[in-house]
Amino acid sequence: MTSMMELVPGGCWGLLPILLSFLLLVFGLYCAYVHLIHLRYDYIPAPPRPSFLLGHLPIFWKASSKKELVHDIFLEWAKEYGPVVRLNAFHRISIFLTSPEAVKEFLMSPQYQKDPRVYGQLHSLFGERFLGKGIITIQEHERWHKQRKIMDPAFSRSYLVGMMGTFNEKAEQLMEILEEKADGKMEVSLLNMMNRVTLDIIAKVAFGMETNTLHDDQTPFPHAVTTAMKGVSMIRNPMLKFLPGKRKVVDEIRSSIRFLRQTGKECIERRREAIQNNEEIPPDILTQILKGEATEGPRDDETMVDNFISFFIAGHETTANQLAFTILELSRHPEILEKLQAEVDEVVGSKRDIEYEDLGKLQYLSQVFKEALRLYPPGPGTSRWLDKELVVDGIRLPAHTSIFLSSYTTGRLETNFKDPLVFNPDRFSPEAPKPYFTYFPFSLGPRSCIGQNFAQMESKVVMAKFLQRLEFQLAPGQNFTILDTGSLRPKDGVFCTLTPRKSHCDFSGGIGGNMISEGL
């Protein structure tokens, strides 16, 4: 039998000890480097590291394997170790901050850019450009400000008022579908239905597209959006793409991203041609982006596509999750639901179309949404980059450090909110004290979400119509577990049985609702 020694050239065996020695030297130098990093940060409070090199990663991996929410670990650490906590992962150190003063410092000032190590991961997914250098991911303040300035007019009050027709149209389509299922027996995933309606809304009001997701969520575009979001949830562990069975999923994600970007390019080009031909065009986000070409220098088609994708990804799932979490909480708080239904009856009555002026009168609904966002912020946190040394809560933070801020954690700390796990909309009543930098589901300061007013208007229209027309009962077996897929959403899908609402209101479109809403 031929020996291994005979199969391998003799010179290679001579090089093997040298190669091994070199690798051991590199590994030793890297370990020494990690040790030096530890010395630089080890005075900052932190839980014990399970591993010298892996740091706290095994804790997060174990939680993920058990389908536990990593943000609950951050919450417990904030309670035990205080408002400044160190997180280790190989040679990288992140600092987790929860004090109101820290939130104010890092979010209200433009000098702290988004952490490139975090948001840079969304530039591309598995080799395909994804959010690129769009308004969500771009780190440099000046370049971000240039994009924001172009888009701001599309989110002004006058533009938002003009969106009410589409909000009502799509919400009415949702109600028609749900009313067909409202037999008290069929279980309906309200998370799925809210995802469908919010995608149809953002497509129509932002880009003039009819995605028709409410009637078929397996058509190419909505399916591609859903598949791309799987990629967002996978980037935390890039090694997944090498595991058996994951290759097909990665290929599907890449294909979906290519499809979304091609759709965006075609949509942009059609609108550009319509502008050149002096055709009537909607005053939507896409129009504002294209108008910016003439005032902000040469066009950048790839960045336009980045923002096309960004608004679809951020503009529908987070709103759908907010609506679903709200329904989940209302299902176990009948007294809050009853009060909310009474407000809808008083303000909306039997009207089919909700008016812009009605939204401001739905004060208790605003409180309910804010409380849902306190407990379940779809975007649970944000990151910033510290360029220069800074003292926070009496602890010195070294320069060139990643900072992590969590609305999920600050919203659930006893020091910030009494009985924080109790769902209590009265925390946000007009008479209640305003949270002091402890509530930021849409972030704060200059980088706060451009679409937050849009999202809340949309949510109010959808929820008001839902409460006006339907009663709901949580299906057996549904629980309140939270799943983190890049944004927080209800794990079980909020399956409910529906029945038509028995009310004094006549939903045939009579004058009663108009009289109530007009205060007559």
Short mmCIF file of C-alpha atoms in Angstrom, two decimals:
data_model
loop_
_atom_site.label_atom_id
_atom_site.label_comp_id
_atom_site.label_asym_id
_atom_site.label_seq_id
_atom_site.Cartn_x
_atom_site.Cartn_y
_atom_site.Cartn_z
CA MET A 1 0.00 0.00 0.00
CA THR A 2 1.29 3.44 -0.91
CA SER A 3 2.09 5.49 2.17
CA MET A 4 1.06 9.10 2.69
CA MET A 5 4.73 10.08 2.71
CA GLU A 6 5.09 8.68 -0.82
CA LEU A 7 2.08 10.68 -2.07
CA VAL A 8 3.37 14.03 -0.84
CA PRO A 9 6.56 15.54 -2.29
CA GLY A 10 9.32 15.61 0.26
CA GLY A 11 9.75 19.37 0.01
CA CYS A 12 6.18 19.93 1.19
CA TRP A 13 6.75 17.97 4.39
CA GLY A 14 9.73 20.16 5.06
CA LEU A 15 7.63 23.29 4.70
CA LEU A 16 4.84 22.06 6.97
CA PRO A 17 6.63 22.80 10.29
CA ILE A 18 7.50 26.26 9.00
CA LEU A 19 3.88 26.90 8.01
CA LEU A 20 2.59 25.67 11.37
CA SER A 21 5.12 27.81 13.20
CA PHE A 22 4.06 30.84 11.18
CA LEU A 23 0.37 30.23 11.92
CA LEU A 24 1.12 29.81 15.64
CA LEU A 25 3.08 33.06 15.58
CA VAL A 26 0.21 34.91 13.90
CA PHE A 27 -2.27 33.42 16.37
CA GLY A 28 -0.06 34.36 19.30
CA LEU A 29 0.33 37.93 18.04
CA TYR A 30 -3.44 38.20 17.57
CA CYS A 31 -4.06 36.94 21.11
CA ALA A 32 -1.57 39.51 22.41
CA TYR A 33 -3.45 42.20 20.47
CA VAL A 34 -6.78 41.07 21.95
CA HIS A 35 -5.20 41.18 25.42
CA LEU A 36 -4.08 44.77 24.83
CA ILE A 37 -7.62 45.68 23.78
CA HIS A 38 -8.92 44.07 26.96
CA LEU A 39 -6.52 46.15 29.04
CA ARG A 40 -7.84 49.28 27.34
CA TYR A 41 -11.49 48.54 28.19
CA ASP A 42 -11.62 46.09 31.12
CA TYR A 43 -12.33 48.79 33.70
CA ILE A 44 -15.80 49.28 32.14
CA PRO A 45 -18.50 47.19 33.88
CA ALA A 46 -19.48 43.96 32.10
CA PRO A 47 -20.63 40.41 32.79
CA PRO A 48 -17.92 37.72 32.80
CA ARG A 49 -16.66 36.68 29.36
CA PRO A 50 -17.25 32.99 28.60
CA SER A 51 -14.32 33.02 26.19
CA PHE A 52 -11.07 34.97 25.90
CA LEU A 53 -11.38 35.36 22.13
CA LEU A 54 -15.14 35.03 21.55
CA GLY A 55 -15.94 37.34 24.44
CA HIS A 56 -19.70 37.50 25.09
CA LEU A 57 -20.67 35.98 21.74
CA PRO A 58 -21.40 32.49 23.19
CA ILE A 59 -24.07 34.06 25.41
CA PHE A 60 -25.81 35.58 22.39
CA TRP A 61 -25.41 32.43 20.30
CA LYS A 62 -26.94 30.31 23.05
CA ALA A 63 -29.89 32.69 23.33
CA SER A 64 -30.41 32.67 19.57
CA SER A 65 -30.30 28.88 19.43
CA LYS A 66 -33.08 28.81 22.04
CA LYS A 67 -35.07 31.44 20.10
CA GLU A 68 -34.67 33.81 23.03
CA LEU A 69 -34.58 37.58 22.53
CA VAL A 70 -31.06 38.96 22.79
CA HIS A 71 -32.44 42.34 23.86
CA ASP A 72 -33.75 40.76 27.06
CA ILE A 73 -30.12 39.92 27.89
CA PHE A 74 -29.20 43.58 27.42
CA LEU A 75 -32.08 44.53 29.72
CA GLU A 76 -30.85 42.24 32.50
CA TRP A 77 -27.29 43.48 32.12
CA ALA A 78 -28.45 47.10 32.34
CA LYS A 79 -30.25 46.26 35.60
CA GLU A 80 -27.23 44.44 37.05
CA TYR A 81 -24.25 46.43 35.77
CA GLY A 82 -25.66 49.92 35.34
CA PRO A 83 -26.02 52.41 32.47
CA VAL A 84 -22.61 51.67 30.89
CA VAL A 85 -21.89 48.04 29.92
CA ARG A 86 -19.03 46.61 27.86
CA LEU A 87 -19.61 43.97 25.17
CA ASN A 88 -16.66 41.89 23.88
CA ALA A 89 -16.43 40.01 20.57
CA PHE A 90 -12.92 39.01 19.47
CA HIS A 91 -10.91 42.26 19.30
CA ARG A 92 -14.00 44.42 18.94
CA ILE A 93 -15.56 46.23 21.88
CA SER A 94 -18.98 47.85 21.94
CA ILE A 95 -20.39 49.95 24.76
CA PHE A 96 -24.05 49.60 25.66
CA LEU A 97 -25.53 52.81 27.11
CA THR A 98 -28.94 53.26 28.72
CA SER A 99 -28.90 56.54 30.65
CA PRO A 100 -31.07 59.44 29.39
CA GLU A 101 -28.00 61.68 29.34
CA ALA A 102 -26.17 59.26 27.05
CA VAL A 103 -29.16 58.97 24.73
CA LYS A 104 -29.34 62.75 24.54
CA GLU A 105 -25.61 63.08 23.92
CA PHE A 106 -25.36 60.59 21.09
CA LEU A 107 -28.70 61.03 19.30
CA MET A 108 -29.29 64.76 19.49
CA SER A 109 -25.91 65.78 18.09
CA PRO A 110 -24.88 65.34 14.42
CA GLN A 111 -21.24 64.88 15.42
CA TYR A 112 -21.76 61.18 16.16
CA GLN A 113 -22.13 59.25 12.92
CA LYS A 114 -23.81 55.90 12.56
CA ASP A 115 -21.46 53.03 13.31
CA PRO A 116 -19.98 51.90 9.98
CA ARG A 117 -19.38 48.39 11.32
CA VAL A 118 -23.13 47.97 11.94
CA TYR A 119 -24.79 49.87 9.12
CA GLY A 120 -22.06 48.93 6.66
CA GLN A 121 -23.37 45.35 6.81
CA LEU A 122 -26.54 46.51 5.05
CA HIS A 123 -24.67 48.01 2.11
CA SER A 124 -24.59 44.58 0.49
CA LEU A 125 -26.00 41.16 1.38
CA PHE A 126 -24.03 38.11 0.27
CA GLY A 127 -22.29 40.10 -2.46
CA GLU A 128 -25.39 41.90 -3.80
CA ARG A 129 -25.76 45.63 -3.23
CA PHE A 130 -28.76 46.03 -0.93
CA LEU A 131 -29.34 49.34 0.90
CA GLY A 132 -26.05 50.70 -0.38
CA LYS A 133 -25.56 54.34 0.56
CA GLY A 134 -29.21 55.21 1.03
CA ILE A 135 -30.75 57.38 3.72
CA ILE A 136 -30.77 54.55 6.30
CA THR A 137 -27.21 53.33 5.96
CA ILE A 138 -25.15 56.35 4.95
CA GLN A 139 -22.88 57.37 7.81
CA GLU A 140 -21.43 60.77 6.87
CA HIS A 141 -23.66 63.54 8.18
CA GLU A 142 -23.22 65.89 5.24
CA ARG A 143 -24.09 63.27 2.64
CA TRP A 144 -27.04 62.13 4.72
CA HIS A 145 -28.24 65.73 5.15
CA LYS A 146 -28.15 66.23 1.38
CA GLN A 147 -30.43 63.22 0.85
CA ARG A 148 -32.74 64.18 3.71
CA LYS A 149 -33.12 67.72 2.36
CA ILE A 150 -34.30 66.32 -0.98
CA MET A 151 -36.88 64.02 0.62
CA ASP A 152 -38.26 66.26 3.38
CA PRO A 153 -40.92 67.94 1.18
CA ALA A 154 -42.49 64.53 0.49
CA PHE A 155 -43.19 64.22 4.24
CA SER A 156 -44.52 67.74 4.85
CA ARG A 157 -48.04 68.22 6.17
CA SER A 158 -49.44 69.21 2.76
CA TYR A 159 -48.07 66.04 1.16
CA LEU A 160 -49.24 63.83 3.99
CA VAL A 161 -52.78 65.19 3.75
CA GLY A 162 -52.76 64.20 0.10
CA MET A 163 -51.93 60.61 1.07
CA MET A 164 -55.17 60.14 3.01
CA GLY A 165 -57.00 58.92 -0.10
CA THR A 166 -54.57 56.03 -0.56
CA PHE A 167 -54.54 55.24 3.16
CA ASN A 168 -58.33 54.92 3.08
CA GLU A 169 -58.38 53.02 -0.20
CA LYS A 170 -55.93 50.32 0.88
CA ALA A 171 -57.34 50.09 4.42
CA GLU A 172 -60.80 49.61 2.93
CA GLN A 173 -59.50 46.78 0.74
CA LEU A 174 -58.07 45.18 3.87
CA MET A 175 -61.40 45.47 5.66
CA GLU A 176 -63.25 43.86 2.77
CA ILE A 177 -60.90 40.87 2.86
CA LEU A 178 -61.10 40.55 6.66
CA GLU A 179 -64.89 40.88 6.69
CA GLU A 180 -65.10 37.92 4.32
CA LYS A 181 -63.15 35.89 6.88
CA ALA A 182 -65.11 37.18 9.88
CA ASP A 183 -67.15 34.06 10.62
CA GLY A 184 -65.84 33.60 14.17
CA LYS A 185 -64.12 30.35 13.17
CA MET A 186 -61.42 31.03 10.58
CA GLU A 187 -58.05 31.89 12.11
CA VAL A 188 -56.39 34.82 10.36
CA SER A 189 -52.79 35.99 10.80
CA LEU A 190 -53.23 39.69 11.38
CA LEU A 191 -49.46 40.18 11.24
CA ASN A 192 -49.50 38.79 7.71
CA MET A 193 -52.46 40.96 6.70
CA MET A 194 -50.89 44.09 8.17
CA ASN A 195 -47.69 43.35 6.27
CA ARG A 196 -49.68 43.12 3.08
CA VAL A 197 -51.59 46.36 3.49
CA THR A 198 -48.56 48.39 4.57
CA LEU A 199 -46.57 47.14 1.57
CA ASP A 200 -49.39 48.12 -0.79
CA ILE A 201 -49.59 51.55 0.84
CA ILE A 202 -45.88 52.38 0.69
CA ALA A 203 -45.71 51.16 -2.92
CA LYS A 204 -48.59 53.41 -3.99
CA VAL A 205 -47.87 56.60 -2.05
CA ALA A 206 -44.09 56.52 -2.40
CA PHE A 207 -43.56 55.20 -5.92
CA GLY A 208 -46.94 55.08 -7.69
CA MET A 209 -46.80 51.26 -7.86
CA GLU A 210 -49.68 48.81 -7.47
CA THR A 211 -48.21 45.72 -5.83
CA ASN A 212 -51.63 44.14 -5.08
CA THR A 213 -50.15 42.29 -2.10
CA LEU A 214 -53.46 42.24 -0.25
CA HIS A 215 -54.87 39.88 -2.83
CA ASP A 216 -51.72 37.86 -3.54
CA ASP A 217 -48.56 38.10 -1.43
CA GLN A 218 -46.75 35.53 -3.58
CA THR A 219 -46.47 37.76 -6.62
CA PRO A 220 -42.82 38.52 -7.47
CA PHE A 221 -42.35 41.89 -5.79
CA PRO A 222 -43.78 41.23 -2.29
CA HIS A 223 -42.18 37.79 -2.30
CA ALA A 224 -38.81 39.39 -3.12
CA VAL A 225 -39.20 41.88 -0.26
CA THR A 226 -39.95 39.05 2.18
CA THR A 227 -37.01 36.99 0.94
CA ALA A 228 -34.61 39.95 1.15
CA MET A 229 -35.62 40.46 4.78
CA LYS A 230 -34.44 36.91 5.50
CA GLY A 231 -31.01 38.09 4.44
CA VAL A 232 -31.13 40.92 6.97
CA SER A 233 -31.76 38.43 9.76
CA MET A 234 -28.87 36.23 8.55
CA ILE A 235 -26.12 38.86 8.46
CA ARG A 236 -25.52 38.53 12.19
CA ASN A 237 -23.95 35.18 11.45
CA PRO A 238 -22.30 35.35 8.01
CA MET A 239 -21.03 31.78 8.40
CA LEU A 240 -24.60 30.55 7.86
CA LYS A 241 -24.15 30.76 4.12
CA PHE A 242 -21.60 27.95 4.29
CA LEU A 243 -23.85 25.55 6.19
CA PRO A 244 -25.52 22.65 4.34
CA GLY A 245 -28.94 23.65 3.08
CA LYS A 246 -28.31 27.38 3.39
CA ARG A 247 -26.78 27.80 -0.04
CA LYS A 248 -30.18 27.66 -1.72
CA VAL A 249 -31.57 30.29 0.68
CA VAL A 250 -28.60 32.58 0.01
CA ASP A 251 -29.08 32.22 -3.75
CA GLU A 252 -32.78 33.10 -3.35
CA ILE A 253 -31.85 36.19 -1.30
CA ARG A 254 -29.38 37.33 -3.94
CA SER A 255 -31.90 36.76 -6.71
CA SER A 256 -34.58 38.69 -4.80
CA ILE A 257 -32.28 41.66 -4.23
CA ARG A 258 -31.37 41.74 -7.93
CA PHE A 259 -35.08 41.68 -8.79
CA LEU A 260 -35.88 44.50 -6.36
CA ARG A 261 -33.08 46.67 -7.67
CA GLN A 262 -34.06 46.04 -11.29
CA THR A 263 -37.67 46.93 -10.45
CA GLY A 264 -36.46 50.11 -8.80
CA LYS A 265 -34.36 51.10 -11.82
CA GLU A 266 -37.31 50.56 -14.16
CA CYS A 267 -39.67 52.51 -11.89
CA ILE A 268 -37.23 55.43 -11.68
CA GLU A 269 -36.67 55.46 -15.43
CA ARG A 270 -40.41 55.46 -16.19
CA ARG A 271 -40.95 58.39 -13.84
CA ARG A 272 -37.99 60.27 -15.31
CA GLU A 273 -39.46 59.87 -18.80
CA ALA A 274 -42.85 61.07 -17.57
CA ILE A 275 -41.24 64.20 -16.15
CA GLN A 276 -39.39 64.86 -19.43
CA ASN A 277 -42.64 64.42 -21.39
CA ASN A 278 -44.46 66.88 -19.08
CA GLU A 279 -46.92 64.19 -18.03
CA GLU A 280 -48.93 64.51 -14.82
CA ILE A 281 -46.96 62.89 -12.00
CA PRO A 282 -47.80 62.24 -8.34
CA PRO A 283 -46.03 64.39 -5.70
CA ASP A 284 -44.54 61.34 -3.99
CA ILE A 285 -41.15 60.32 -2.65
CA LEU A 286 -39.90 59.25 -6.07
CA THR A 287 -40.81 62.60 -7.60
CA GLN A 288 -38.92 64.41 -4.85
CA ILE A 289 -35.85 62.25 -5.38
CA LEU A 290 -35.87 62.99 -9.11
CA LYS A 291 -36.42 66.70 -8.54
CA GLY A 292 -33.27 66.66 -6.46
CA GLU A 293 -31.29 65.75 -9.56
CA ALA A 294 -31.71 69.26 -10.89
CA THR A 295 -30.76 71.03 -7.66
CA GLU A 296 -28.19 68.78 -6.00
CA GLY A 297 -25.75 68.03 -8.78
CA PRO A 298 -25.25 65.01 -11.06
CA ARG A 299 -27.55 62.08 -10.56
CA ASP A 300 -26.51 58.88 -8.84
CA ASP A 301 -28.81 56.15 -10.08
CA GLU A 302 -27.46 53.51 -7.70
CA THR A 303 -28.16 55.68 -4.65
CA MET A 304 -31.67 56.33 -5.97
CA VAL A 305 -32.22 52.58 -6.12
CA ASP A 306 -30.73 52.28 -2.61
CA ASN A 307 -33.44 54.61 -1.33
CA PHE A 308 -36.12 52.82 -3.36
CA ILE A 309 -35.23 49.62 -1.51
CA SER A 310 -34.78 51.41 1.83
CA PHE A 311 -38.30 52.81 1.86
CA PHE A 312 -39.85 49.46 1.02
CA ILE A 313 -37.85 47.62 3.68
CA ALA A 314 -38.27 50.21 6.43
CA GLY A 315 -41.63 51.61 5.34
CA HIS A 316 -43.87 48.60 5.67
CA GLU A 317 -42.61 45.90 8.04
CA THR A 318 -42.02 48.16 11.05
CA THR A 319 -45.52 49.66 10.73
CA ALA A 320 -47.07 46.22 10.30
CA ASN A 321 -45.27 45.00 13.41
CA GLN A 322 -46.50 48.00 15.40
CA LEU A 323 -50.10 47.28 14.37
CA ALA A 324 -49.74 43.58 15.17
CA PHE A 325 -48.22 44.18 18.62
CA THR A 326 -51.00 46.67 19.39
CA ILE A 327 -53.69 44.10 18.50
CA LEU A 328 -51.85 41.52 20.60
CA GLU A 329 -51.96 43.77 23.69
CA LEU A 330 -55.57 44.84 23.11
CA SER A 331 -56.56 41.18 23.06
CA ARG A 332 -55.62 40.85 26.74
CA HIS A 333 -56.80 44.28 27.87
CA PRO A 334 -60.55 44.44 27.17
CA GLU A 335 -60.95 47.62 29.21
CA ILE A 336 -58.45 49.45 27.00
CA LEU A 337 -60.07 48.01 23.88
CA GLU A 338 -63.50 49.16 25.01
CA LYS A 339 -62.24 52.70 25.65
CA LEU A 340 -60.53 52.73 22.26
CA GLN A 341 -63.65 51.54 20.44
CA ALA A 342 -65.66 54.26 22.14
CA GLU A 343 -63.22 56.89 20.86
CA VAL A 344 -63.39 55.50 17.33
CA ASP A 345 -67.21 55.54 17.50
CA GLU A 346 -67.17 59.15 18.63
CA VAL A 347 -64.62 60.44 16.13
CA VAL A 348 -65.20 58.25 13.07
CA GLY A 349 -68.72 56.93 13.59
CA SER A 350 -70.02 55.21 10.45
CA LYS A 351 -67.83 57.03 7.95
CA ARG A 352 -66.05 54.92 5.36
CA ASP A 353 -63.36 57.50 4.69
CA ILE A 354 -61.38 58.81 7.63
CA GLU A 355 -60.35 62.45 7.23
CA TYR A 356 -57.04 64.03 8.13
CA GLU A 357 -58.73 66.14 10.81
CA ASP A 358 -60.04 62.95 12.45
CA LEU A 359 -56.54 61.69 13.15
CA GLY A 360 -55.74 64.44 15.65
CA LYS A 361 -58.95 63.65 17.53
CA LEU A 362 -57.97 60.01 18.02
CA GLN A 363 -55.93 60.95 21.09
CA TYR A 364 -56.34 57.70 23.01
CA LEU A 365 -55.36 55.70 19.94
CA SER A 366 -52.15 57.76 19.83
CA GLN A 367 -51.49 56.83 23.46
CA VAL A 368 -52.11 53.15 22.76
CA PHE A 369 -49.68 53.19 19.83
CA LYS A 370 -47.02 54.97 21.87
CA GLU A 371 -47.34 52.44 24.67
CA ALA A 372 -47.07 49.57 22.18
CA LEU A 373 -43.94 51.18 20.74
CA ARG A 374 -42.48 51.57 24.23
CA LEU A 375 -42.76 47.85 24.91
CA TYR A 376 -42.25 46.62 21.35
CA PRO A 377 -40.17 49.07 19.30
CA PRO A 378 -39.90 47.38 15.86
CA GLY A 379 -36.45 48.94 15.48
CA PRO A 380 -35.12 48.12 18.97
CA GLY A 381 -31.88 50.08 18.87
CA THR A 382 -29.33 52.10 16.99
CA SER A 383 -25.55 52.50 16.94
CA ARG A 384 -23.18 55.44 16.85
CA TRP A 385 -19.41 55.81 16.50
CA LEU A 386 -17.33 57.63 19.11
CA ASP A 387 -14.33 59.35 17.51
CA LYS A 388 -12.95 61.07 20.60
CA GLU A 389 -12.65 60.05 24.24
CA LEU A 390 -15.74 60.93 26.28
CA VAL A 391 -16.88 60.57 29.89
CA VAL A 392 -20.41 59.17 30.23
CA ASP A 393 -22.05 58.58 33.61
CA GLY A 394 -18.68 58.98 35.27
CA ILE A 395 -16.97 56.36 33.11
CA ARG A 396 -14.35 57.23 30.51
CA LEU A 397 -15.06 55.80 27.07
CA PRO A 398 -12.00 55.46 24.81
CA ALA A 399 -11.96 57.00 21.35
CA HIS A 400 -12.81 54.86 18.32
CA THR A 401 -15.52 52.91 20.10
CA SER A 402 -18.84 51.53 18.92
CA ILE A 403 -21.85 52.77 20.94
CA PHE A 404 -25.14 50.87 21.15
CA LEU A 405 -28.41 52.50 22.34
CA SER A 406 -31.58 50.48 22.90
CA SER A 407 -35.11 51.88 23.00
CA TYR A 408 -36.28 48.38 23.98
CA THR A 409 -34.13 48.45 27.11
CA THR A 410 -34.76 52.05 28.18
CA GLY A 411 -38.50 51.50 27.71
CA ARG A 412 -38.50 48.51 30.06
CA LEU A 413 -36.32 49.81 32.89
CA GLU A 414 -38.02 50.43 36.24
CA THR A 415 -35.91 53.56 36.67
CA ASN A 416 -37.60 55.08 33.62
CA PHE A 417 -41.17 53.76 33.78
CA LYS A 418 -43.13 52.56 36.80
CA ASP A 419 -44.28 48.95 36.39
CA PRO A 420 -42.59 48.86 32.98
CA LEU A 421 -44.05 45.55 31.82
CA VAL A 422 -47.64 46.73 32.39
CA PHE A 423 -49.39 47.97 29.23
CA ASN A 424 -50.68 51.37 30.30
CA PRO A 425 -51.52 53.97 27.59
CA ASP A 426 -52.12 56.60 30.29
CA ARG A 427 -48.32 56.99 30.50
CA PHE A 428 -48.68 59.07 27.32
CA SER A 429 -51.77 61.08 28.20
CA PRO A 430 -51.50 64.86 27.65
CA GLU A 431 -51.29 65.36 31.42
CA ALA A 432 -48.52 62.80 31.98
CA PRO A 433 -44.88 63.95 32.17
CA LYS A 434 -43.01 63.48 28.90
CA PRO A 435 -40.31 60.78 28.86
CA TYR A 436 -36.87 62.35 29.13
CA PHE A 437 -34.71 60.64 26.50
CA THR A 438 -35.96 57.19 27.52
CA TYR A 439 -38.40 56.67 24.63
CA PHE A 440 -37.09 56.71 21.08
CA PRO A 441 -38.73 54.04 18.87
CA PHE A 442 -38.10 56.29 15.83
CA SER A 443 -34.71 57.44 17.14
CA LEU A 444 -34.21 61.10 18.08
CA GLY A 445 -32.43 64.16 16.79
CA PRO A 446 -31.30 64.82 13.23
CA ARG A 447 -31.21 61.13 12.25
CA SER A 448 -34.72 60.38 13.52
CA CYS A 449 -36.99 58.46 11.16
CA ILE A 450 -38.17 60.66 8.29
CA GLY A 451 -41.33 58.58 7.93
CA GLN A 452 -42.58 58.53 11.51
CA ASN A 453 -45.52 60.89 10.89
CA PHE A 454 -46.37 58.96 7.74
CA ALA A 455 -46.30 55.69 9.69
CA GLN A 456 -48.51 56.97 12.49
CA MET A 457 -51.09 58.41 10.08
CA GLU A 458 -51.17 55.14 8.17
CA SER A 459 -51.46 53.13 11.40
CA LYS A 460 -54.32 55.27 12.67
CA VAL A 461 -56.35 54.88 9.49
CA VAL A 462 -55.88 51.10 9.38
CA MET A 463 -56.50 50.57 13.11
CA ALA A 464 -59.51 52.91 13.27
CA LYS A 465 -61.21 51.07 10.42
CA PHE A 466 -60.34 47.72 12.00
CA LEU A 467 -61.82 48.70 15.38
CA GLN A 468 -64.81 50.31 13.72
CA ARG A 469 -65.84 47.18 11.88
CA LEU A 470 -64.52 44.07 13.60
CA GLU A 471 -64.28 42.23 16.91
CA PHE A 472 -61.31 39.89 17.36
CA GLN A 473 -60.34 37.02 19.60
CA LEU A 474 -56.80 35.70 19.93
CA ALA A 475 -56.63 32.10 18.67
CA PRO A 476 -55.76 29.37 21.19
CA GLY A 477 -52.04 28.75 21.53
CA GLN A 478 -50.94 32.23 20.52
CA ASN A 479 -48.41 33.77 22.87
CA PHE A 480 -46.59 37.06 23.31
CA THR A 481 -43.10 35.89 22.36
CA ILE A 482 -41.03 38.40 20.40
CA LEU A 483 -38.98 37.36 17.38
CA ASP A 484 -36.02 39.44 16.18
CA THR A 485 -35.65 39.26 12.41
CA GLY A 486 -33.85 42.57 12.00
CA SER A 487 -36.94 44.24 13.42
CA LEU A 488 -39.04 42.96 16.32
CA ARG A 489 -42.27 41.18 15.45
CA PRO A 490 -44.75 38.84 17.18
CA LYS A 491 -43.43 35.30 16.84
CA ASP A 492 -46.76 33.52 16.42
CA GLY A 493 -48.21 35.85 13.77
CA VAL A 494 -51.16 37.14 15.88
CA PHE A 495 -53.69 34.60 14.64
CA CYS A 496 -57.21 35.73 15.54
CA THR A 497 -60.80 34.82 14.83
CA LEU A 498 -62.92 37.72 13.64
CA THR A 499 -66.59 38.65 13.82
CA PRO A 500 -68.46 41.73 12.56
CA ARG A 501 -68.67 44.32 15.29
CA LYS A 502 -72.05 44.82 16.89
CA SER A 503 -72.32 48.53 17.47
CA HIS A 504 -74.77 51.38 17.52
CA CYS A 505 -73.00 52.72 14.42
CA ASP A 506 -74.47 52.09 10.97
CA PHE A 507 -71.52 51.26 8.72
CA SER A 508 -73.54 51.73 5.56
CA GLY A 509 -72.15 55.21 5.22
CA GLY A 510 -74.98 57.14 6.87
CA ILE A 511 -74.73 60.67 8.22
CA GLY A 512 -74.39 59.68 11.87
CA GLY A 513 -70.61 59.40 11.76
CA ASN A 514 -70.22 62.73 9.99
CA MET A 515 -72.31 64.48 12.61
CA ILE A 516 -70.28 62.96 15.43
CA SER A 517 -66.91 63.75 13.87
CA GLU A 518 -67.95 67.32 13.16
CA GLY A 519 -69.14 67.80 16.73
CA LEU A 520 -72.76 68.49 15.79
#
